[in-house]
């Protein structure tokens, strides 16, 4: 038996469906922004968000940090946005665009069994920290891991060698 196990999250441990074009999503998002002083029409907000994401994806070999995009939307309207506000906006966006999330059958039992047997259990996922960490917690999986590596935190993503090496080096 191996001493350490490295898992991906979405599509491996968790089944999720999201839709960023759900009816009403951008209307609700524009209400959130307006409540904070950044007034957008829903379609203007959607297009501005997409533009900021395209800029980030085109500039690096990493998962874009969506908190920066949410912050940029406030700043573009002259509204200060701190890290907590950006994070809460991201969490709201994800909750509104998520159709469902659940673990696959047997995931919790498998992870707990590996930990009980003294094995190292790690998560290595191309994902957004402001979406993924709360979803790991919602599913009751945070304590199942010895370490979590998320691409938006690391500045690189799979299949980049440095992403894998970073996890190995950090957790020995």
Tab-separated table of C-alpha atoms in Angstrom:
chain	number	residue	atom	x	y	z
A	1	UNK	CA	0.000	0.000	0.000
A	2	UNK	CA	1.208	3.517	-0.753
A	3	UNK	CA	2.168	5.891	2.053
A	4	UNK	CA	0.582	8.981	0.456
A	5	UNK	CA	-2.414	9.595	-1.781
A	6	UNK	CA	-3.022	12.680	-3.894
A	7	UNK	CA	-6.525	13.415	-5.154
A	8	UNK	CA	-8.100	15.937	-7.471
A	9	UNK	CA	-11.334	17.441	-6.161
A	10	UNK	CA	-13.938	18.166	-8.835
A	11	UNK	CA	-14.883	15.114	-10.852
A	12	UNK	CA	-12.876	12.820	-8.548
A	13	UNK	CA	-14.148	13.366	-5.014
A	14	UNK	CA	-16.960	15.843	-5.655
A	15	UNK	CA	-19.658	15.926	-8.292
A	16	UNK	CA	-20.646	19.498	-9.092
A	17	UNK	CA	-22.731	21.297	-11.671
A	18	UNK	CA	-22.515	25.026	-12.141
A	19	UNK	CA	-24.007	27.348	-14.722
A	20	UNK	CA	-22.840	30.939	-14.940
A	21	UNK	CA	-25.681	31.663	-17.365
A	22	UNK	CA	-28.506	30.649	-15.006
A	23	UNK	CA	-31.528	32.924	-15.312
A	24	UNK	CA	-31.353	35.625	-12.684
A	25	UNK	CA	-27.688	35.131	-11.739
A	26	UNK	CA	-26.403	38.362	-13.240
A	27	UNK	CA	-29.441	40.298	-11.989
A	28	UNK	CA	-28.666	39.157	-8.424
A	29	UNK	CA	-24.963	39.883	-8.894
A	30	UNK	CA	-25.776	43.399	-10.141
A	31	UNK	CA	-27.919	43.879	-7.000
A	32	UNK	CA	-24.972	42.873	-4.810
A	33	UNK	CA	-22.660	45.288	-6.604
A	34	UNK	CA	-25.260	48.098	-6.461
A	35	UNK	CA	-25.742	47.541	-2.717
A	36	UNK	CA	-22.011	48.152	-2.344
A	37	UNK	CA	-22.088	51.285	-4.530
A	38	UNK	CA	-20.935	49.782	-7.845
A	39	UNK	CA	-23.869	50.114	-10.223
A	40	UNK	CA	-24.004	47.733	-13.196
A	41	UNK	CA	-26.727	46.591	-15.507
A	42	UNK	CA	-26.786	42.770	-15.423
A	43	UNK	CA	-25.468	42.325	-18.967
A	44	UNK	CA	-22.789	44.992	-18.448
A	45	UNK	CA	-21.631	43.148	-15.336
A	46	UNK	CA	-21.568	39.772	-17.115
A	47	UNK	CA	-19.546	41.166	-20.031
A	48	UNK	CA	-17.152	43.066	-17.752
A	49	UNK	CA	-16.583	39.928	-15.658
A	50	UNK	CA	-15.906	37.834	-18.776
A	51	UNK	CA	-13.462	40.468	-20.047
A	52	UNK	CA	-11.494	40.475	-16.797
A	53	UNK	CA	-11.322	36.662	-16.829
A	54	UNK	CA	-10.095	36.590	-20.449
A	55	UNK	CA	-7.350	39.058	-19.562
A	56	UNK	CA	-6.145	36.879	-16.670
A	57	UNK	CA	-6.292	33.590	-18.586
A	58	UNK	CA	-4.375	35.021	-21.497
A	59	UNK	CA	-1.470	36.271	-19.396
A	60	UNK	CA	-0.272	33.242	-17.452
A	61	UNK	CA	-0.240	29.468	-17.176
A	62	UNK	CA	-2.311	29.545	-14.020
A	63	UNK	CA	-5.865	29.443	-12.851
A	64	UNK	CA	-7.013	33.072	-12.722
A	65	UNK	CA	-7.677	34.414	-9.234
A	66	UNK	CA	-11.344	35.326	-9.519
A	67	UNK	CA	-11.178	37.463	-6.378
A	68	UNK	CA	-9.090	39.874	-8.423
A	69	UNK	CA	-11.792	39.920	-11.096
A	70	UNK	CA	-14.526	40.598	-8.522
A	71	UNK	CA	-12.337	43.326	-6.993
A	72	UNK	CA	-11.695	44.802	-10.438
A	73	UNK	CA	-15.420	45.130	-11.028
A	74	UNK	CA	-15.785	47.247	-7.889
A	75	UNK	CA	-12.713	49.324	-8.674
A	76	UNK	CA	-13.931	49.983	-12.243
A	77	UNK	CA	-16.925	51.768	-10.693
A	78	UNK	CA	-14.772	53.728	-8.235
A	79	UNK	CA	-15.650	51.576	-5.217
A	80	UNK	CA	-12.987	50.386	-2.783
A	81	UNK	CA	-13.000	46.618	-2.288
A	82	UNK	CA	-11.039	44.830	0.416
A	83	UNK	CA	-10.108	41.144	0.395
A	84	UNK	CA	-13.076	40.094	2.560
A	85	UNK	CA	-15.580	41.873	0.329
A	86	UNK	CA	-14.072	40.254	-2.781
A	87	UNK	CA	-14.153	36.837	-1.125
A	88	UNK	CA	-17.774	37.217	-0.025
A	89	UNK	CA	-18.750	38.343	-3.528
A	90	UNK	CA	-17.030	35.265	-4.960
A	91	UNK	CA	-18.799	32.974	-2.484
A	92	UNK	CA	-22.168	34.524	-3.310
A	93	UNK	CA	-21.490	34.174	-7.045
A	94	UNK	CA	-20.595	30.517	-6.655
A	95	UNK	CA	-23.611	29.771	-4.471
A	96	UNK	CA	-25.911	31.429	-7.001
A	97	UNK	CA	-24.341	29.659	-10.010
A	98	UNK	CA	-24.092	26.213	-8.401
A	99	UNK	CA	-26.874	23.793	-9.311
A	100	UNK	CA	-25.577	21.136	-6.920
A	101	UNK	CA	-22.504	19.732	-5.237
A	102	UNK	CA	-22.085	16.390	-3.491
A	103	UNK	CA	-19.407	13.850	-2.778
A	104	UNK	CA	-19.386	10.665	-4.762
A	105	UNK	CA	-20.493	7.558	-2.875
A	106	UNK	CA	-17.828	6.253	-0.514
A	107	UNK	CA	-15.518	9.295	-0.686
A	108	UNK	CA	-15.697	10.255	2.994
A	109	UNK	CA	-15.263	6.660	4.082
A	110	UNK	CA	-12.264	6.169	1.778
A	111	UNK	CA	-10.493	9.325	2.926
A	112	UNK	CA	-11.139	8.560	6.601
A	113	UNK	CA	-9.947	4.963	6.182
A	114	UNK	CA	-6.704	6.127	4.568
A	115	UNK	CA	-6.096	8.600	7.400
A	116	UNK	CA	-6.897	5.970	10.044
A	117	UNK	CA	-4.292	3.701	8.434
A	118	UNK	CA	-1.716	6.468	8.805
A	119	UNK	CA	-1.558	7.365	5.139
A	120	UNK	CA	-1.008	10.892	3.900
A	121	UNK	CA	-4.012	12.293	2.039
A	122	UNK	CA	-3.559	15.402	-0.089
A	123	UNK	CA	-5.644	17.454	-2.466
A	124	UNK	CA	-4.107	18.899	-5.643
A	125	UNK	CA	-6.701	20.708	-7.730
A	126	UNK	CA	-6.983	23.238	-10.521
A	127	UNK	CA	-9.551	25.436	-8.847
A	128	UNK	CA	-10.500	28.773	-7.304
A	129	UNK	CA	-9.675	29.031	-3.632
A	130	UNK	CA	-12.711	31.229	-2.885
A	131	UNK	CA	-14.987	28.565	-4.360
A	132	UNK	CA	-13.153	25.381	-3.458
A	133	UNK	CA	-12.186	25.848	0.194
A	134	UNK	CA	-15.783	26.668	1.219
A	135	UNK	CA	-17.074	23.721	-0.849
A	136	UNK	CA	-14.590	21.335	0.770
A	137	UNK	CA	-15.827	22.586	4.147
A	138	UNK	CA	-19.520	22.339	3.129
A	139	UNK	CA	-18.989	18.709	2.187
A	140	UNK	CA	-17.288	17.979	5.526
A	141	UNK	CA	-13.974	17.025	3.920
A	142	UNK	CA	-11.520	19.608	5.290
A	143	UNK	CA	-10.347	17.362	8.119
A	144	UNK	CA	-9.854	14.453	5.706
A	145	UNK	CA	-6.738	16.034	4.170
A	146	UNK	CA	-3.215	16.429	5.457
A	147	UNK	CA	-2.700	19.188	2.931
A	148	UNK	CA	-4.537	21.098	0.233
A	149	UNK	CA	-2.925	22.689	-2.824
A	150	UNK	CA	-5.192	24.822	-5.024
A	151	UNK	CA	-3.913	26.239	-8.289
A	152	UNK	CA	-5.224	29.787	-7.827
A	153	UNK	CA	-3.165	29.992	-4.602
A	154	UNK	CA	-0.022	28.552	-6.161
A	155	UNK	CA	0.195	30.597	-9.356
A	156	UNK	CA	0.382	27.487	-11.534
A	157	UNK	CA	-1.840	24.572	-12.420
A	158	UNK	CA	-1.811	21.007	-13.680
A	159	UNK	CA	-0.191	19.766	-15.776
A	160	UNK	CA	2.686	22.121	-14.845
A	161	UNK	CA	5.496	20.201	-13.189
A	162	UNK	CA	6.041	22.944	-10.607
A	163	UNK	CA	2.497	22.474	-9.277
A	164	UNK	CA	3.163	18.813	-8.445
A	165	UNK	CA	6.677	19.538	-7.168
A	166	UNK	CA	5.327	22.357	-4.999
A	167	UNK	CA	2.982	19.970	-3.199
A	168	UNK	CA	5.729	17.375	-2.736
A	169	UNK	CA	8.215	19.931	-1.426
A	170	UNK	CA	5.751	21.728	0.847
A	171	UNK	CA	4.439	18.577	2.501
A	172	UNK	CA	7.697	16.593	2.341
